[in-house]
Amino acid sequence: MSTPQNDTPSETAGTLAIAEQTTVVTETISDQPEDQVSGESAAKKRRTQIAGEDTSTYIGPKRSKVRGTIRGADKYKGKKKAPWGPGTRNAEEAAKAEAAKADGTNAEDDNADGANVEGDSGSAAAEANEEKEARIPKRKVALLMGYCGTGYQGMQVNPNAKTIEGDLFKAMVQAGAVSKDNSDDIKKVSMMRSARTDKGVHAAGNVVSLKMIVDIEDVIGKINSQLPEQIRLFGYVRTINSFNAKVLCDSRVYEYLLPTYVFLPRPPLPERTEGPKETILRTDAPEGSMAWDESVHISTPEEMAEKRKYRIDEATLKKVREGFSAYIGTKNFHNFTIGKNFKEKTCQRFMMKFDVSEPKMIQGTEWLSLKVHGQSFMLHQIRKMVGLIVMIIRTDTPLKLIPETFKANKINIPKAPSLGLLLERPMFGTYNRKVEGKSQPLVFDPYDKEMEAFKEKYIYEGIIKEELEFNRFDEYLQIMDGHADRYNFAYLNKEGIIPEEAIIKRGDTFEEAESDGEVDEE
């Protein structure tokens, strides 16, 4: 091996050390009988080689078969600088000691100084670790909450947007439930919601999972004190560490609040005329507003007062309940969403229950509460289910039409206004069975009274106020009636069949334009 030529004590000592080590290895081998050397195994030879070398810090290229030499050491470009070879560290230490003696200094003192520096660094690291250990530990929890979505751009946190999650996270930081170290990113606490609601949509109950500091007196009260009144936490449940509110939510309950005057018989429609099917909804209009034209009638205050006097009778209420019960079970809901066809497996959805309440008077208008419990929902599905029943009752169409909508023919079903829709609560049946007897079940039952009070004050009140001020449901009906030709409601007939003219062909576009206030059903 060619050794770099240098007059410095360090490198000279390194060369001597290498030579000494090589001599040791050679002597060890030469002391053995020739037949033993030639007959020993490759593994034993290797052990003999390593025994005579200091390889504790060696990271260079492979050694050659001749012990004590390194192939290409002078050309190797690694992290460690020359000189290369066995015993490098020992040689460097020896050279350092010689240099220290020549200068009249003590190498041990230098090492001591280095130890002090390392000690200071270690002390700082220890203090940092102690500080971390002193922090209050986080626990995986499920927050049970409700909110009125008015004025918010949805549930899910979104940069530069006012969202429910955004305000909740800020309140938790201010209350100390989320540490300052984690306050800059919601992902650091693994926050996840069980159902995402869109702009302006409400939730009487929703669940958010995250890692939270719980060792705070009245932590829920402290967080609520930092929240606006339209967002409330009812409580929290300690969960398993792997809990994810979205993944482990196995079903959801939605509610739709509907004024009964929508079931008034539809007035006679104008004769069908041929002409272009023009879009009548304005995508940039405010929530719920429509682009009116001369063919749409606007109800006068007197007409609205008369409509609000309507009271649903027992026969009509029975038909309404029978209609909604037709949705129960596993059905193909391709006609109750957008952008789907009959053959897509995702259109198969399982509805467990559909309840229709007794009529309830609120501020001079009679209302029904519709509650649907389903395993999962598609976009607009609930609003279209409500819309179809409303149109069937108004036109006295037989209920046998409903099973026809689950078949292959594609028809246009209008979606009811978003105003009446809210998330009632997510359900975690499978999770609760898994943790039964081990952990607290994740249910809203202990907070039913509190939830109802919140819903009455902040959700129902907002829905009713907007309906009384803007007549949203009447506006919806007037649009449907004024443009029945455009929407092609030929399937609303006395026979309860879907005629050829009502079937949407490939290339036809009958879907309403999008408006704000949708809920993204899961």
Short mmCIF file of C-alpha atoms in Angstrom, two decimals:
data_model
loop_
_atom_site.label_atom_id
_atom_site.label_comp_id
_atom_site.label_asym_id
_atom_site.label_seq_id
_atom_site.Cartn_x
_atom_site.Cartn_y
_atom_site.Cartn_z
CA MET A 1 0.00 0.00 0.00
CA SER A 2 1.29 3.42 -0.87
CA THR A 3 1.28 5.64 2.20
CA PRO A 4 0.88 9.43 1.77
CA GLN A 5 4.24 11.11 2.34
CA ASN A 6 4.14 13.76 5.03
CA ASP A 7 6.59 14.94 7.68
CA THR A 8 3.97 15.61 10.34
CA PRO A 9 4.22 13.59 13.58
CA SER A 10 0.60 12.45 13.30
CA GLU A 11 0.92 10.81 9.92
CA THR A 12 4.37 9.31 10.73
CA ALA A 13 2.94 7.73 13.86
CA GLY A 14 0.01 6.45 11.81
CA THR A 15 2.38 4.76 9.37
CA LEU A 16 4.34 3.12 12.22
CA ALA A 17 1.12 1.86 13.80
CA ILE A 18 0.01 0.31 10.51
CA ALA A 19 3.39 -1.40 10.12
CA GLU A 20 3.23 -2.75 13.67
CA GLN A 21 -0.26 -4.12 13.16
CA THR A 22 0.77 -5.78 9.88
CA THR A 23 3.77 -7.38 11.62
CA VAL A 24 1.51 -8.79 14.34
CA VAL A 25 -0.77 -10.40 11.80
CA THR A 26 2.14 -11.81 9.78
CA GLU A 27 3.83 -13.25 12.84
CA THR A 28 0.61 -14.82 14.03
CA ILE A 29 0.21 -16.62 10.76
CA SER A 30 3.87 -17.63 10.41
CA ASP A 31 3.84 -19.28 13.87
CA GLN A 32 1.27 -21.81 12.68
CA PRO A 33 2.21 -25.02 10.87
CA GLU A 34 2.06 -24.63 7.11
CA ASP A 35 -0.47 -27.43 6.70
CA GLN A 36 -2.75 -25.86 9.30
CA VAL A 37 -2.62 -22.49 7.58
CA SER A 38 -3.37 -23.93 4.20
CA GLY A 39 -6.09 -26.18 5.56
CA GLU A 40 -8.00 -23.73 7.72
CA SER A 41 -11.44 -22.58 6.65
CA ALA A 42 -12.10 -19.21 5.04
CA ALA A 43 -14.11 -18.13 8.08
CA LYS A 44 -11.24 -19.03 10.41
CA LYS A 45 -8.79 -17.15 8.23
CA ARG A 46 -11.04 -14.13 8.40
CA ARG A 47 -11.26 -14.34 12.21
CA THR A 48 -7.47 -14.57 12.39
CA GLN A 49 -7.19 -11.47 10.23
CA ILE A 50 -9.67 -9.44 12.25
CA ALA A 51 -8.05 -10.45 15.54
CA GLY A 52 -4.92 -8.55 14.60
CA GLU A 53 -6.65 -5.38 13.43
CA ASP A 54 -8.42 -2.42 15.00
CA THR A 55 -11.54 -2.13 12.84
CA SER A 56 -13.76 -0.29 15.32
CA THR A 57 -13.98 2.85 13.21
CA TYR A 58 -13.21 1.53 9.77
CA ILE A 59 -15.70 2.63 7.09
CA GLY A 60 -13.46 2.52 4.02
CA PRO A 61 -13.37 0.25 0.96
CA LYS A 62 -13.07 -3.53 1.04
CA ARG A 63 -9.80 -5.09 2.21
CA SER A 64 -7.78 -7.20 -0.18
CA LYS A 65 -7.03 -10.85 0.48
CA VAL A 66 -3.55 -9.81 1.66
CA ARG A 67 -4.03 -8.93 5.29
CA GLY A 68 -3.30 -5.41 6.39
CA THR A 69 -3.72 -3.77 2.96
CA ILE A 70 -6.67 -1.90 1.47
CA ARG A 71 -7.56 -1.88 -2.20
CA GLY A 72 -7.80 1.62 -3.64
CA ALA A 73 -7.32 3.36 -0.31
CA ASP A 74 -5.54 6.25 -1.98
CA LYS A 75 -8.49 6.79 -4.34
CA TYR A 76 -11.39 6.16 -1.96
CA LYS A 77 -13.65 9.15 -1.42
CA GLY A 78 -15.50 8.50 1.81
CA LYS A 79 -16.58 10.43 4.87
CA LYS A 80 -13.30 9.65 6.66
CA LYS A 81 -10.11 11.36 5.46
CA ALA A 82 -6.64 9.75 4.99
CA PRO A 83 -4.64 8.08 6.37
CA TRP A 84 -6.61 4.86 5.81
CA GLY A 85 -6.01 1.50 7.35
CA PRO A 86 -6.28 -0.49 10.55
CA GLY A 87 -5.40 1.20 13.80
CA THR A 88 -6.04 4.70 12.43
CA ARG A 89 -7.75 5.94 15.58
CA ASN A 90 -4.96 4.61 17.83
CA ALA A 91 -2.33 6.26 15.64
CA GLU A 92 -4.15 9.58 15.75
CA GLU A 93 -4.47 9.43 19.53
CA ALA A 94 -0.76 8.64 19.89
CA ALA A 95 0.18 11.51 17.58
CA LYS A 96 -2.05 13.85 19.54
CA ALA A 97 -0.38 12.85 22.80
CA GLU A 98 3.09 13.41 21.32
CA ALA A 99 2.09 16.85 20.04
CA ALA A 100 0.67 17.76 23.44
CA LYS A 101 3.93 16.82 25.18
CA ALA A 102 5.91 18.91 22.69
CA ASP A 103 3.70 21.92 23.41
CA GLY A 104 3.81 21.35 27.14
CA THR A 105 0.07 20.86 27.40
CA ASN A 106 -1.98 18.00 28.74
CA ALA A 107 -4.14 16.17 26.24
CA GLU A 108 -6.34 15.03 29.10
CA ASP A 109 -7.11 18.67 29.85
CA ASP A 110 -8.27 19.13 26.26
CA ASN A 111 -10.43 16.08 26.60
CA ALA A 112 -11.77 17.46 29.83
CA ASP A 113 -12.67 20.72 28.12
CA GLY A 114 -14.42 18.77 25.39
CA ALA A 115 -16.24 16.81 28.03
CA ASN A 116 -17.41 20.07 29.58
CA VAL A 117 -18.78 21.24 26.24
CA GLU A 118 -20.47 17.93 25.74
CA GLY A 119 -21.73 18.12 29.30
CA ASP A 120 -23.28 21.53 28.68
CA SER A 121 -24.93 20.24 25.52
CA GLY A 122 -26.14 17.12 27.30
CA SER A 123 -27.47 19.23 30.15
CA ALA A 124 -29.48 21.37 27.73
CA ALA A 125 -30.87 18.24 26.06
CA ALA A 126 -31.75 16.79 29.45
CA GLU A 127 -33.56 19.97 30.42
CA ALA A 128 -35.50 19.85 27.15
CA ASN A 129 -36.42 16.24 27.82
CA GLU A 130 -37.47 17.08 31.37
CA GLU A 131 -39.64 19.86 30.00
CA LYS A 132 -41.31 17.45 27.60
CA GLU A 133 -41.81 14.92 30.36
CA ALA A 134 -43.35 17.63 32.51
CA ARG A 135 -46.00 18.36 29.88
CA ILE A 136 -49.48 17.05 30.56
CA PRO A 137 -50.00 13.90 28.46
CA LYS A 138 -52.53 13.84 25.62
CA ARG A 139 -55.30 11.27 25.36
CA LYS A 140 -57.28 10.08 22.34
CA VAL A 141 -60.86 11.27 22.74
CA ALA A 142 -64.08 11.74 20.81
CA LEU A 143 -65.69 15.16 21.21
CA LEU A 144 -69.50 15.22 21.00
CA MET A 145 -70.63 18.55 19.58
CA GLY A 146 -73.38 20.46 17.81
CA TYR A 147 -73.34 23.58 15.67
CA CYS A 148 -75.36 25.96 13.55
CA GLY A 149 -73.61 26.30 10.19
CA THR A 150 -74.97 29.75 9.36
CA GLY A 151 -72.08 32.09 8.56
CA TYR A 152 -69.57 29.26 8.18
CA GLN A 153 -68.05 27.87 5.01
CA GLY A 154 -68.41 24.31 6.16
CA MET A 155 -67.19 21.94 8.85
CA GLN A 156 -63.74 20.94 7.59
CA VAL A 157 -60.80 23.26 8.24
CA ASN A 158 -59.78 25.16 5.13
CA PRO A 159 -57.09 27.84 4.68
CA ASN A 160 -58.44 31.40 4.57
CA ALA A 161 -61.99 30.21 5.30
CA LYS A 162 -64.19 30.49 8.39
CA THR A 163 -64.94 26.89 9.37
CA ILE A 164 -66.36 25.02 12.36
CA GLU A 165 -63.16 23.00 12.85
CA GLY A 166 -61.04 26.13 12.62
CA ASP A 167 -62.91 27.88 15.44
CA LEU A 168 -62.97 24.68 17.52
CA PHE A 169 -59.21 24.22 17.23
CA LYS A 170 -58.50 27.83 18.22
CA ALA A 171 -60.77 27.50 21.26
CA MET A 172 -59.02 24.31 22.36
CA VAL A 173 -55.62 25.99 22.15
CA GLN A 174 -56.88 28.95 24.19
CA ALA A 175 -58.36 26.60 26.79
CA GLY A 176 -55.12 24.61 27.09
CA ALA A 177 -56.62 21.40 25.68
CA VAL A 178 -54.10 21.61 22.83
CA SER A 179 -50.51 22.57 23.66
CA LYS A 180 -48.83 25.58 22.08
CA ASP A 181 -46.34 23.24 20.42
CA ASN A 182 -49.23 21.71 18.47
CA SER A 183 -51.18 24.92 17.92
CA ASP A 184 -49.79 25.61 14.45
CA ASP A 185 -51.14 22.51 12.71
CA ILE A 186 -54.39 20.65 13.25
CA LYS A 187 -52.77 17.45 11.94
CA LYS A 188 -50.46 17.29 14.96
CA VAL A 189 -53.41 16.27 17.14
CA SER A 190 -54.89 13.91 14.49
CA MET A 191 -58.23 15.77 14.31
CA MET A 192 -60.88 14.01 12.20
CA ARG A 193 -64.65 14.50 11.92
CA SER A 194 -67.20 11.68 11.47
CA ALA A 195 -69.24 13.59 8.87
CA ARG A 196 -68.35 16.64 6.81
CA THR A 197 -71.07 19.24 6.37
CA ASP A 198 -70.81 21.94 3.73
CA LYS A 199 -71.48 25.67 3.75
CA GLY A 200 -74.36 26.78 5.96
CA VAL A 201 -75.41 23.24 6.96
CA HIS A 202 -76.10 22.41 10.61
CA ALA A 203 -75.41 19.47 12.92
CA ALA A 204 -77.33 18.73 16.10
CA GLY A 205 -74.67 16.11 16.76
CA ASN A 206 -71.29 15.41 15.23
CA VAL A 207 -68.14 13.71 16.50
CA VAL A 208 -64.54 14.88 16.22
CA SER A 209 -61.66 12.62 17.25
CA LEU A 210 -58.26 13.96 18.32
CA LYS A 211 -55.47 13.75 20.88
CA MET A 212 -56.38 16.17 23.68
CA ILE A 213 -55.07 17.22 27.08
CA VAL A 214 -57.83 16.09 29.43
CA ASP A 215 -56.21 16.68 32.83
CA ILE A 216 -57.79 20.12 33.08
CA GLU A 217 -60.60 20.97 35.46
CA ASP A 218 -63.88 21.36 33.53
CA VAL A 219 -62.08 21.13 30.20
CA ILE A 220 -65.36 21.12 28.21
CA GLY A 221 -66.57 24.26 30.00
CA LYS A 222 -63.27 26.01 29.34
CA ILE A 223 -63.41 25.20 25.63
CA ASN A 224 -67.06 26.29 25.37
CA SER A 225 -66.16 29.62 26.98
CA GLN A 226 -63.88 30.28 24.01
CA LEU A 227 -66.45 29.26 21.38
CA PRO A 228 -69.31 31.26 19.83
CA GLU A 229 -72.73 30.23 21.15
CA GLN A 230 -73.67 28.55 17.86
CA ILE A 231 -70.96 25.91 18.46
CA ARG A 232 -71.28 23.75 21.58
CA LEU A 233 -69.39 20.81 23.01
CA PHE A 234 -71.67 18.45 24.94
CA GLY A 235 -68.91 16.23 26.32
CA TYR A 236 -66.15 13.82 25.42
CA VAL A 237 -65.47 10.08 25.56
CA ARG A 238 -62.06 8.47 26.05
CA THR A 239 -61.43 6.10 23.14
CA ILE A 240 -58.89 3.53 22.02
CA ASN A 241 -55.68 5.06 20.66
CA SER A 242 -56.40 4.02 17.08
CA PHE A 243 -59.87 5.59 17.04
CA ASN A 244 -60.77 7.54 13.89
CA ALA A 245 -64.17 9.27 13.88
CA LYS A 246 -64.67 8.96 10.13
CA VAL A 247 -63.42 5.41 9.63
CA LEU A 248 -65.24 3.91 12.62
CA CYS A 249 -68.56 5.68 12.02
CA ASP A 250 -70.77 2.90 10.66
CA SER A 251 -74.00 4.86 10.08
CA ARG A 252 -75.51 8.33 10.32
CA VAL A 253 -78.86 9.87 11.17
CA TYR A 254 -80.01 12.94 9.24
CA GLU A 255 -83.04 15.08 9.92
CA TYR A 256 -85.07 17.14 7.48
CA LEU A 257 -87.47 19.80 8.72
CA LEU A 258 -90.36 20.25 6.28
CA PRO A 259 -93.38 22.62 6.35
CA THR A 260 -96.56 20.67 5.59
CA TYR A 261 -97.93 23.24 3.14
CA VAL A 262 -95.60 21.75 0.52
CA PHE A 263 -98.15 18.91 0.22
CA LEU A 264 -100.88 21.23 -1.05
CA PRO A 265 -102.17 20.01 -4.45
CA ARG A 266 -100.22 21.36 -7.40
CA PRO A 267 -102.11 23.85 -9.58
CA PRO A 268 -102.84 22.84 -13.21
CA LEU A 269 -99.69 23.05 -15.32
CA PRO A 270 -99.51 24.93 -18.63
CA GLU A 271 -99.53 22.89 -21.82
CA ARG A 272 -96.21 21.40 -22.78
CA THR A 273 -94.29 23.39 -25.37
CA GLU A 274 -91.22 22.50 -27.35
CA GLY A 275 -88.23 24.73 -26.87
CA PRO A 276 -84.73 24.91 -25.45
CA LYS A 277 -84.27 23.62 -21.93
CA GLU A 278 -82.55 26.57 -20.24
CA THR A 279 -80.89 26.64 -16.85
CA ILE A 280 -82.96 28.55 -14.33
CA LEU A 281 -80.81 28.38 -11.23
CA ARG A 282 -77.99 30.84 -10.75
CA THR A 283 -74.76 29.28 -9.49
CA ASP A 284 -73.43 32.56 -8.12
CA ALA A 285 -76.64 33.49 -6.32
CA PRO A 286 -76.88 33.62 -2.52
CA GLU A 287 -77.93 30.48 -0.65
CA GLY A 288 -81.39 29.38 -1.68
CA SER A 289 -82.08 32.27 -4.05
CA MET A 290 -83.32 31.66 -7.58
CA ALA A 291 -83.05 33.45 -10.90
CA TRP A 292 -86.64 34.39 -11.52
CA ASP A 293 -88.20 34.88 -14.93
CA GLU A 294 -91.70 35.75 -16.14
CA SER A 295 -92.87 32.12 -16.15
CA VAL A 296 -92.39 31.76 -12.37
CA HIS A 297 -95.11 33.01 -10.05
CA ILE A 298 -94.10 34.83 -6.87
CA SER A 299 -96.59 34.26 -4.04
CA THR A 300 -97.99 37.40 -2.45
CA PRO A 301 -98.00 37.86 1.35
CA GLU A 302 -101.72 37.13 1.33
CA GLU A 303 -101.22 33.91 -0.63
CA MET A 304 -98.46 32.81 1.72
CA ALA A 305 -100.60 33.51 4.77
CA GLU A 306 -103.28 31.28 3.28
CA LYS A 307 -100.82 28.48 2.53
CA ARG A 308 -99.47 28.54 6.07
CA LYS A 309 -102.95 27.79 7.37
CA TYR A 310 -102.72 24.33 5.80
CA ARG A 311 -102.92 21.37 8.22
CA ILE A 312 -102.06 17.89 7.01
CA ASP A 313 -104.83 15.29 7.38
CA GLU A 314 -104.43 11.71 8.58
CA ALA A 315 -104.78 10.16 5.12
CA THR A 316 -102.06 12.38 3.64
CA LEU A 317 -99.77 11.83 6.63
CA LYS A 318 -100.21 8.08 6.23
CA LYS A 319 -99.28 8.26 2.55
CA VAL A 320 -96.22 10.37 3.40
CA ARG A 321 -95.06 7.77 5.92
CA GLU A 322 -95.65 4.89 3.51
CA GLY A 323 -93.71 6.76 0.84
CA PHE A 324 -90.64 7.27 2.99
CA SER A 325 -90.76 3.67 4.26
CA ALA A 326 -90.33 2.53 0.62
CA TYR A 327 -86.72 3.70 0.83
CA ILE A 328 -85.87 1.27 3.65
CA GLY A 329 -83.54 -1.59 2.74
CA THR A 330 -80.75 -1.94 0.19
CA LYS A 331 -81.70 -0.06 -2.97
CA ASN A 332 -80.03 1.32 -6.06
CA PHE A 333 -80.19 5.09 -5.56
CA HIS A 334 -78.60 6.09 -8.89
CA ASN A 335 -81.58 8.41 -9.55
CA PHE A 336 -81.06 10.18 -6.22
CA THR A 337 -77.64 11.67 -6.87
CA ILE A 338 -75.69 13.15 -9.79
CA GLY A 339 -73.08 11.71 -12.11
CA LYS A 340 -73.92 8.05 -11.40
CA ASN A 341 -75.43 5.28 -13.51
CA PHE A 342 -77.40 2.19 -12.64
CA LYS A 343 -74.47 -0.22 -13.03
CA GLU A 344 -72.19 1.46 -10.51
CA LYS A 345 -71.92 -0.54 -7.29
CA THR A 346 -71.55 2.62 -5.21
CA CYS A 347 -75.21 3.40 -5.89
CA GLN A 348 -76.27 0.50 -3.66
CA ARG A 349 -77.07 2.04 -0.27
CA PHE A 350 -78.69 0.58 2.84
CA MET A 351 -81.37 2.60 4.64
CA MET A 352 -82.21 1.23 8.09
CA LYS A 353 -85.05 3.47 9.19
CA PHE A 354 -87.14 6.44 8.04
CA ASP A 355 -89.33 8.10 10.68
CA VAL A 356 -91.92 10.83 10.14
CA SER A 357 -92.94 12.73 13.27
CA GLU A 358 -96.33 14.00 14.28
CA PRO A 359 -97.09 17.51 12.94
CA LYS A 360 -95.75 20.37 15.09
CA MET A 361 -96.84 24.01 15.07
CA ILE A 362 -93.98 26.54 15.08
CA GLN A 363 -94.73 30.26 14.71
CA GLY A 364 -97.95 29.75 12.77
CA THR A 365 -96.61 27.11 10.37
CA GLU A 366 -97.06 23.34 10.66
CA TRP A 367 -93.88 21.28 10.33
CA LEU A 368 -92.85 17.62 10.06
CA SER A 369 -89.54 16.21 11.22
CA LEU A 370 -88.18 13.49 8.92
CA LYS A 371 -85.35 11.32 10.26
CA VAL A 372 -83.48 8.83 8.11
CA HIS A 373 -80.93 6.38 9.51
CA GLY A 374 -78.66 5.01 6.82
CA GLN A 375 -75.38 3.19 6.56
CA SER A 376 -74.09 5.79 4.10
CA PHE A 377 -75.43 8.41 1.71
CA MET A 378 -74.52 9.88 -1.66
CA LEU A 379 -74.41 13.55 -2.58
CA HIS A 380 -77.94 15.07 -2.64
CA GLN A 381 -79.52 11.69 -1.85
CA ILE A 382 -81.58 12.81 1.14
CA ARG A 383 -82.80 16.00 -0.54
CA LYS A 384 -83.86 14.05 -3.63
CA MET A 385 -85.64 11.42 -1.52
CA VAL A 386 -87.61 14.22 0.14
CA GLY A 387 -88.17 15.97 -3.19
CA LEU A 388 -89.71 12.88 -4.81
CA ILE A 389 -92.19 12.29 -1.97
CA VAL A 390 -93.24 15.96 -2.03
CA MET A 391 -93.90 15.82 -5.78
CA ILE A 392 -95.76 12.48 -5.51
CA ILE A 393 -98.13 13.82 -2.82
CA ARG A 394 -98.73 17.13 -4.62
CA THR A 395 -99.63 15.39 -7.90
CA ASP A 396 -101.50 12.44 -6.36
CA THR A 397 -99.13 10.03 -8.08
CA PRO A 398 -99.35 6.41 -6.81
CA LEU A 399 -96.59 5.28 -4.45
CA LYS A 400 -95.81 2.36 -6.77
CA LEU A 401 -93.69 4.85 -8.73
CA ILE A 402 -91.00 4.74 -6.01
CA PRO A 403 -89.76 1.14 -6.71
CA GLU A 404 -89.50 2.10 -10.40
CA THR A 405 -86.90 4.74 -9.53
CA PHE A 406 -84.55 2.01 -8.28
CA LYS A 407 -84.47 0.41 -11.75
CA ALA A 408 -82.23 1.19 -14.72
CA ASN A 409 -84.24 4.05 -16.27
CA LYS A 410 -82.70 7.45 -15.54
CA ILE A 411 -85.11 10.23 -14.58
CA ASN A 412 -84.73 13.72 -13.18
CA ILE A 413 -85.73 14.00 -9.52
CA PRO A 414 -85.57 17.53 -8.08
CA LYS A 415 -83.76 17.99 -4.79
CA ALA A 416 -85.60 19.69 -1.95
CA PRO A 417 -84.13 22.91 -0.47
CA SER A 418 -80.98 22.54 1.61
CA LEU A 419 -82.51 24.76 4.29
CA GLY A 420 -84.27 21.96 6.16
CA LEU A 421 -81.40 19.47 6.26
CA LEU A 422 -79.20 18.81 9.29
CA LEU A 423 -76.99 16.04 10.63
CA GLU A 424 -78.75 14.55 13.64
CA ARG A 425 -75.92 12.31 14.86
CA PRO A 426 -73.32 9.76 13.70
CA MET A 427 -73.52 6.21 15.04
CA PHE A 428 -70.73 3.88 16.20
CA GLY A 429 -72.46 0.54 16.77
CA THR A 430 -69.57 -1.69 15.71
CA TYR A 431 -67.06 0.25 17.80
CA ASN A 432 -69.32 0.17 20.87
CA ARG A 433 -69.66 -3.61 20.61
CA LYS A 434 -65.89 -3.94 20.35
CA VAL A 435 -65.18 -1.95 23.53
CA GLU A 436 -68.17 -3.20 25.53
CA GLY A 437 -67.12 -3.81 29.12
CA LYS A 438 -63.69 -2.29 28.49
CA SER A 439 -64.32 1.33 27.63
CA GLN A 440 -67.08 3.94 27.64
CA PRO A 441 -69.53 3.60 24.71
CA LEU A 442 -69.65 6.41 22.19
CA VAL A 443 -73.29 7.54 22.25
CA PHE A 444 -75.17 10.84 22.47
CA ASP A 445 -77.87 9.49 24.81
CA PRO A 446 -76.53 11.19 27.99
CA TYR A 447 -76.77 14.55 26.21
CA ASP A 448 -80.19 14.17 24.53
CA LYS A 449 -81.86 16.96 26.53
CA GLU A 450 -78.95 19.33 26.01
CA MET A 451 -78.89 18.54 22.29
CA GLU A 452 -82.62 19.13 21.87
CA ALA A 453 -82.38 22.49 23.64
CA PHE A 454 -79.47 23.51 21.43
CA LYS A 455 -81.27 22.34 18.29
CA GLU A 456 -84.44 24.25 19.16
CA LYS A 457 -82.59 27.49 19.89
CA TYR A 458 -79.83 27.60 17.31
CA ILE A 459 -80.89 25.31 14.44
CA TYR A 460 -84.69 25.13 14.26
CA GLU A 461 -84.97 28.81 15.04
CA GLY A 462 -82.60 29.69 12.19
CA ILE A 463 -84.40 27.44 9.70
CA ILE A 464 -87.82 28.81 10.61
CA LYS A 465 -86.64 32.41 10.58
CA GLU A 466 -85.26 32.08 7.05
CA GLU A 467 -88.37 30.30 5.80
CA LEU A 468 -90.71 32.95 7.24
CA GLU A 469 -88.60 35.77 5.83
CA PHE A 470 -87.87 34.39 2.35
CA ASN A 471 -90.50 31.65 1.77
CA ARG A 472 -87.78 29.23 0.65
CA PHE A 473 -90.02 26.18 0.29
CA ASP A 474 -92.69 28.05 -1.65
CA GLU A 475 -89.96 29.48 -3.87
CA TYR A 476 -88.80 25.93 -4.57
CA LEU A 477 -92.31 24.77 -5.48
CA GLN A 478 -92.92 27.74 -7.76
CA ILE A 479 -89.73 26.97 -9.66
CA MET A 480 -90.75 23.32 -10.06
CA ASP A 481 -94.23 24.23 -11.27
CA GLY A 482 -93.12 27.07 -13.54
CA HIS A 483 -90.57 24.88 -15.31
CA ALA A 484 -92.20 21.46 -15.14
CA ASP A 485 -91.58 21.10 -18.88
CA ARG A 486 -87.89 21.73 -18.49
CA TYR A 487 -87.60 19.27 -15.60
CA ASN A 488 -89.62 16.65 -17.50
CA PHE A 489 -91.96 15.42 -14.78
CA ALA A 490 -93.93 13.13 -17.07
CA TYR A 491 -93.38 10.32 -14.57
CA LEU A 492 -95.71 12.15 -12.15
CA ASN A 493 -98.95 10.61 -13.41
CA LYS A 494 -102.02 8.71 -12.22
CA GLU A 495 -100.59 5.36 -13.40
CA GLY A 496 -97.34 5.55 -11.44
CA ILE A 497 -95.23 4.52 -14.44
CA ILE A 498 -92.20 6.07 -16.09
CA PRO A 499 -93.08 6.88 -19.72
CA GLU A 500 -90.46 6.94 -22.46
CA GLU A 501 -90.56 10.72 -22.70
CA ALA A 502 -89.47 11.06 -19.04
CA ILE A 503 -86.35 8.91 -19.44
CA ILE A 504 -83.10 10.84 -19.68
CA LYS A 505 -81.03 9.79 -22.67
CA ARG A 506 -77.27 9.98 -22.95
CA GLY A 507 -76.24 13.58 -23.55
CA ASP A 508 -79.35 15.14 -21.93
CA THR A 509 -78.65 17.55 -19.07
CA PHE A 510 -81.56 18.00 -16.73
CA GLU A 511 -79.68 18.45 -13.48
CA GLU A 512 -80.18 21.66 -11.55
CA ALA A 513 -77.22 23.98 -11.30
CA GLU A 514 -75.35 23.79 -8.02
CA SER A 515 -76.11 26.18 -5.20
CA ASP A 516 -74.56 26.79 -1.82
CA GLY A 517 -75.64 25.03 1.31
CA GLU A 518 -75.18 21.43 0.27
CA VAL A 519 -74.26 18.71 2.70
CA ASP A 520 -71.70 16.19 1.60
CA GLU A 521 -73.38 13.01 2.72
CA GLU A 522 -70.93 10.20 3.34
#
